[in-house]
Structures are given as structure tokens and as C-alpha cells.
Amino acid sequence: MNDSRFSNILGEDYDLLKIVIPHHDEFQDKIGEVIKNYLSSLQTDTILAVDGGVGTGLTTTRILSADKRIKVIGIDNEEKTLNQARQILKEFGERIDLRKRDLLEAIEATPSQSVDIFASVWVIHNFQPSYRQILFSEIARVLKIGGLFVSGDNYARDNDSDHKKDLENRIREFTNFEKMGRIDLKTEWTKHCIEDEKIKITEGEQMKILRKLGFKDVSIQYRKEMEAIITGVR
Ligand SMILES: C[S@@+](CC[C@H](N)C(=O)[O-])C[C@H]1O[C@@H](n2cnc3c(N)ncnc32)[C@H](O)[C@@H]1O
């Protein structure tokens, strides 16, 4: 999959998104918390995590800060955001290995049962259902038995009218870009959000896929507006 949805101003000014989504930091912090809790009983010296879709590094910092034993392979196919991530993640030195590559290609090239944690935020909803289907089974292959899948994303609520309310609310939030003098970002993010509707994934669909692949303890760890965090243990 080579077409990038973040090669324009959405990638250049990606970090402004956190200003218009009030619970942005809380949502990202929760990823770190989920990982910290998961690792509290794990005795191994090193932990390998894959961050699928690094962006500017906002999720990666939470993953790396959750536990000192974690090393992250961070994958993204967009140079614009990766360049920003390289700066933000400098302080983590050799604990971070950034790779410019398509996520599915990168996971397909990863050895079976070699990864402790697959984490991803706001990435999976960008993919076509056929791409996702292969990606999820490849994630199941590369995770160690007992490994953690954690994805925070725009998972549509199963109740469609509730989802529609979330969507309207999100589009309203994008008007804050206009107040900042960035009508261009309001237009692009609104377009992006409406395009997402064509390929949306519901919370129920994500959980069903994970269970079918043999994941245990599949659950929703967080929900606010469009955002949900879904976890499962391999
Ligand atoms: C919305 S950003 C989220 C970044 C970060 N996780 C965060 O929450 O701030 C999505 C990222 O996924 C990347 N991405 C989208 N499709 C991809 C693909 N097929 N392979 C690798 N990265 C991809 C984009 O380039 C973008 O940087």
C-alpha cells in the first residue's frame, strides 16, 4: 500500500490535532498505562514492541516511557512525519529503531513469535478492509504467545446512531482549526474523516477478528467520542 494519506498538510502539521481533540493526551497516555500494567508481571530483561504507524512519535514516547526494558521498532511510510519523530525520539537513543516502510510489508518480514507488544494509534482505520485482514493475521503470527495487541483508534461504536453523533461532534471540533486561522486544516481533516467512513471499523468487528485469530482477554480499555482502545493477548 503506497498511497499516503499524510503526505500533505495533515503530515506537516499533524501535531496541531492535539489542540482540537480535548482528550488527545489522555488517550495517548492510556496506551502507556495499558502497556505498563501488562508488563508489571513480566520478568524478561528486554521487551520488543512494534509501533505500527509512528507519525511524529506521540504514541512511541508513551510506549518507551512505560517501561525501561522496552525497545521499539517504529514503522511509518511517510517521511514528513518520520523526520519529526526522529527529533522527538532522539532522547531514547538505541531503544528506538525507526523504519520507513509500509506496515504490512514490515510485519510480513518479521520472524514469527518474535514480538512482545504490537501497539498502534490512529493507524488501522486508515486501511482498506482487505489490507487489515492480512495485517491482523500477520500480527497474530509475529506476536509471542502471551504477547499484547493494543490499538487505539477511531473504532466506530456498534450502535450506528451513537457513532453518527461522535462523527458530527468530531467535525464540529475541527472548526477549532478555523479559530486558529487554519481553515486549510479544517477542510483537510474533515475530508479525511468523511473518507474514513467508507472503510470504518467498528469496535465489535475488531474484537471479533481478534477472537477469531485466537486472542484472549479481548476488551475495550478506553472509550471517549470516536476513540477506543482495544486489547487482546495472543
Ligand atoms: C494519524 S497518524 C498517527 C501517528 C501516531 N500513532 C499518533 O497517534 O500520533 C497515522 C500514521 O500512520 C502512517 N501510516 C498510514 N498508512 C501506513 C502504512 N501503510 N504503512 C506505514 N505507516 C502508515 C501515516 O504515515 C501516519 O504517520
Coordinates of C-alpha atoms and ligand atoms in Angstrom, one line a residue:
M1 CA 0.0 0.0 0.0
N2 CA 1.9 3.1 -1.2
D3 CA -0.7 5.8 -1.2
S4 CA -0.1 8.0 1.8
R5 CA -2.9 9.9 3.5
F6 CA -0.4 12.0 5.4
S7 CA 1.9 13.4 2.7
N8 CA 0.1 16.7 2.7
I9 CA -0.5 19.4 5.4
L10 CA -2.0 16.6 7.6
G11 CA 1.5 15.2 7.9
E12 CA 3.3 18.6 8.1
D13 CA 1.1 20.0 10.9
Y14 CA 0.0 16.7 12.4
D15 CA 0.7 17.7 16.0
L16 CA -1.9 20.5 15.8
L17 CA -4.6 17.8 16.0
K18 CA -4.0 17.5 19.7
I19 CA -5.2 21.1 20.2
V20 CA -8.6 20.3 18.7
I21 CA -9.2 16.9 20.3
P22 CA -9.5 17.7 24.0
H23 CA -8.8 14.2 25.2
H24 CA -5.8 13.6 22.9
D25 CA -3.2 13.4 25.7
E26 CA -5.4 11.3 27.9
F27 CA -6.0 8.8 25.1
Q28 CA -2.3 8.5 24.2
D29 CA -1.3 8.3 28.0
K30 CA -3.7 5.4 28.4
I31 CA -1.7 3.4 25.8
G32 CA 1.3 3.8 28.0
E33 CA -0.7 2.8 31.1
V34 CA -2.1 -0.3 29.4
I35 CA 1.4 -1.4 28.4
K36 CA 2.8 -0.6 31.9
N37 CA 0.0 -2.8 33.6
Y38 CA 0.6 -5.6 31.1
L39 CA 4.4 -5.6 31.8
S40 CA 4.1 -5.4 35.6
S41 CA 4.2 -9.2 35.9
L42 CA 6.6 -10.0 33.0
Q43 CA 10.0 -10.9 34.2
T44 CA 12.1 -10.8 31.0
D45 CA 15.1 -8.4 30.6
T46 CA 14.2 -7.0 27.2
I47 CA 10.8 -6.3 25.6
L48 CA 10.4 -5.8 21.9
A49 CA 7.5 -3.6 20.9
V50 CA 6.4 -2.7 17.3
D51 CA 4.8 0.7 16.9
G52 CA 2.7 0.5 13.7
G53 CA 2.4 4.0 12.3
V54 CA 4.8 6.2 14.3
G55 CA 3.7 9.5 12.9
T56 CA 5.5 12.2 14.8
G57 CA 6.3 9.9 17.7
L58 CA 3.5 10.9 20.1
T59 CA 2.5 7.3 20.8
T60 CA 6.1 6.0 20.6
T61 CA 7.1 8.2 23.6
R62 CA 4.3 6.7 25.7
I63 CA 5.4 3.1 24.7
L64 CA 9.1 3.8 25.5
S65 CA 8.2 5.6 28.8
A66 CA 6.0 2.8 30.0
D67 CA 9.0 0.5 30.9
K68 CA 12.8 0.9 30.6
R69 CA 13.2 -2.6 29.2
I70 CA 11.2 -1.8 26.1
K71 CA 12.9 -1.4 22.7
V72 CA 10.7 -0.2 19.9
I73 CA 10.7 -0.8 16.2
G74 CA 8.8 2.1 14.8
I75 CA 7.3 1.8 11.3
D76 CA 5.9 4.5 9.1
N77 CA 5.8 5.0 5.4
E78 CA 5.7 8.8 5.4
E79 CA 9.0 10.7 5.5
K80 CA 7.3 14.0 6.6
T81 CA 6.1 12.6 9.9
L82 CA 9.2 10.3 10.4
N83 CA 11.5 13.3 10.3
Q84 CA 9.6 15.0 13.1
A85 CA 9.6 11.7 15.1
R86 CA 13.5 11.4 14.7
Q87 CA 13.8 14.7 16.6
I88 CA 11.3 13.9 19.3
L89 CA 12.6 10.4 19.9
K90 CA 16.3 11.3 19.9
E91 CA 16.5 11.1 23.7
F92 CA 15.7 7.4 23.7
G93 CA 18.9 6.6 21.7
E94 CA 19.3 3.0 20.8
R95 CA 15.9 2.0 22.3
I96 CA 14.2 3.2 19.1
D97 CA 14.7 1.9 15.6
L98 CA 12.7 3.9 13.1
R99 CA 12.0 2.3 9.7
K100 CA 10.4 3.9 6.7
R101 CA 8.3 1.1 5.3
D102 CA 4.7 0.0 4.6
L103 CA 3.4 -1.5 7.8
L104 CA 2.1 -4.8 6.3
E105 CA 5.4 -5.3 4.4
A106 CA 7.4 -4.7 7.6
I107 CA 5.3 -7.1 9.6
E108 CA 5.4 -9.8 6.9
A109 CA 9.2 -9.5 7.0
T110 CA 9.2 -10.0 10.9
P111 CA 10.0 -13.5 12.2
S112 CA 7.2 -15.5 13.8
Q113 CA 6.7 -15.2 17.6
S114 CA 9.4 -12.6 18.0
V115 CA 7.5 -9.5 19.2
D116 CA 6.2 -8.9 22.8
I117 CA 3.9 -6.0 22.0
F118 CA 2.2 -4.7 18.9
A119 CA 0.9 -1.1 19.5
S120 CA -0.7 1.3 17.2
V121 CA -2.7 4.5 17.5
W122 CA -4.9 6.1 14.8
V123 CA -3.5 3.9 12.1
I124 CA -5.7 0.8 11.5
H125 CA -8.7 2.9 10.5
N126 CA -6.8 4.2 7.5
F127 CA -6.5 0.8 5.9
Q128 CA -8.8 -0.9 3.4
P129 CA -10.6 -3.9 5.0
S130 CA -8.7 -6.4 2.7
Y131 CA -5.3 -4.9 3.9
R132 CA -6.4 -5.0 7.5
Q133 CA -7.5 -8.7 7.2
I134 CA -3.9 -9.8 6.2
L135 CA -2.3 -7.4 8.7
F136 CA -4.2 -8.8 11.7
S137 CA -3.3 -12.4 10.9
E138 CA 0.3 -11.3 10.4
I139 CA 0.3 -9.5 13.7
A140 CA -1.0 -12.7 15.3
R141 CA 1.9 -14.6 13.7
V142 CA 4.7 -12.3 14.8
L143 CA 3.4 -11.9 18.4
K144 CA 4.8 -14.3 21.0
I145 CA 2.3 -16.4 22.8
G146 CA 1.1 -14.2 25.7
G147 CA 2.1 -11.1 23.7
L148 CA 0.0 -8.0 23.7
F149 CA -2.0 -6.3 20.9
V150 CA -3.1 -2.8 21.8
S151 CA -4.7 -0.5 19.3
G152 CA -6.2 2.9 20.0
D153 CA -8.2 4.2 17.1
N154 CA -11.4 5.6 15.7
Y155 CA -13.3 2.4 16.3
A156 CA -16.9 3.2 15.4
R157 CA -19.4 2.3 18.2
D158 CA -21.6 -0.7 17.3
N159 CA -24.7 1.4 17.7
D160 CA -24.7 3.4 14.4
S161 CA -26.7 6.4 15.7
D162 CA -24.2 6.8 18.6
H163 CA -21.4 6.6 16.0
K164 CA -23.1 9.3 13.9
K165 CA -23.2 11.6 17.0
D166 CA -19.5 11.1 17.6
L167 CA -18.8 11.9 13.9
E168 CA -20.8 15.1 14.0
N169 CA -19.1 16.1 17.2
R170 CA -15.6 15.4 15.6
I171 CA -16.4 17.5 12.6
R172 CA -17.5 20.3 14.9
E173 CA -14.2 20.0 16.8
F174 CA -12.4 20.6 13.5
T175 CA -13.9 24.1 13.4
N176 CA -11.4 25.0 16.1
F177 CA -8.8 25.0 13.3
E178 CA -10.6 27.9 11.7
K179 CA -10.4 29.8 15.0
M180 CA -6.6 29.3 14.8
G181 CA -6.6 30.7 11.3
R182 CA -6.1 27.3 9.7
I183 CA -9.2 26.8 7.6
D184 CA -7.0 24.6 5.3
L185 CA -6.5 22.1 8.2
K186 CA -10.3 22.2 9.0
T187 CA -11.0 21.3 5.3
E188 CA -8.4 18.5 5.1
W189 CA -9.2 16.9 8.4
T190 CA -13.0 17.0 7.7
K191 CA -12.3 15.4 4.3
H192 CA -10.1 12.7 5.9
C193 CA -12.8 12.0 8.4
I194 CA -15.6 11.6 5.9
E195 CA -13.4 9.4 3.7
D196 CA -12.8 7.2 6.8
E197 CA -16.5 6.5 7.0
K198 CA -16.3 4.4 3.8
I199 CA -13.8 2.0 5.4
K200 CA -14.7 2.3 9.1
I201 CA -14.1 -0.5 11.5
T202 CA -16.4 -1.0 14.5
E203 CA -15.4 -1.9 18.0
G204 CA -17.4 -5.2 17.6
E205 CA -15.6 -6.1 14.3
Q206 CA -12.2 -5.5 15.8
M207 CA -12.9 -7.7 18.8
K208 CA -14.5 -10.5 16.7
I209 CA -11.4 -10.5 14.4
L210 CA -9.0 -10.8 17.4
R211 CA -11.0 -13.6 19.0
K212 CA -11.2 -15.5 15.7
L213 CA -7.4 -15.3 15.5
G214 CA -7.1 -16.9 18.9
F215 CA -6.5 -13.7 21.0
K216 CA -7.7 -14.0 24.6
D217 CA -8.9 -11.4 27.1
V218 CA -10.1 -9.2 24.2
S219 CA -11.6 -6.0 25.7
I220 CA -12.2 -2.3 25.3
Q221 CA -9.9 -0.4 27.7
Y222 CA -10.9 3.2 26.9
R223 CA -13.7 4.9 25.0
K224 CA -14.3 8.7 24.5
E225 CA -16.1 10.1 21.5
M226 CA -14.5 8.5 18.3
E227 CA -11.6 7.0 20.2
A228 CA -11.4 3.5 21.7
I229 CA -8.5 1.3 22.9
I230 CA -8.9 -2.4 22.2
T231 CA -6.5 -5.0 23.6
G232 CA -6.0 -8.7 23.3
V233 CA -3.5 -11.3 24.5
R234 CA -2.0 -13.7 22.0
Ligands
LIG1 C1 -2.8 9.6 12.3 S1 -1.1 9.2 12.3 C2 -0.9 8.5 14.0 C3 0.5 8.6 14.4 C4 0.8 8.3 15.9 N1 0.5 6.9 16.2 C5 -0.1 9.2 16.8 O1 -1.1 8.7 17.4 O2 0.3 10.4 16.9 C6 -1.0 7.7 11.3 C7 0.3 7.4 10.8 O3 0.3 6.1 10.1 C8 1.1 6.2 9.0 N2 0.7 5.2 8.0 C9 -0.5 5.1 7.3 N3 -0.5 4.1 6.5 C10 0.6 3.4 6.7 C11 1.2 2.2 6.1 N4 0.5 1.5 5.2 N5 2.4 1.8 6.5 C12 3.1 2.5 7.4 N6 2.6 3.7 8.0 C13 1.4 4.1 7.6 C14 1.0 7.6 8.5 O4 2.0 8.0 7.7 C15 0.9 8.4 9.8 O5 2.1 8.9 10.2

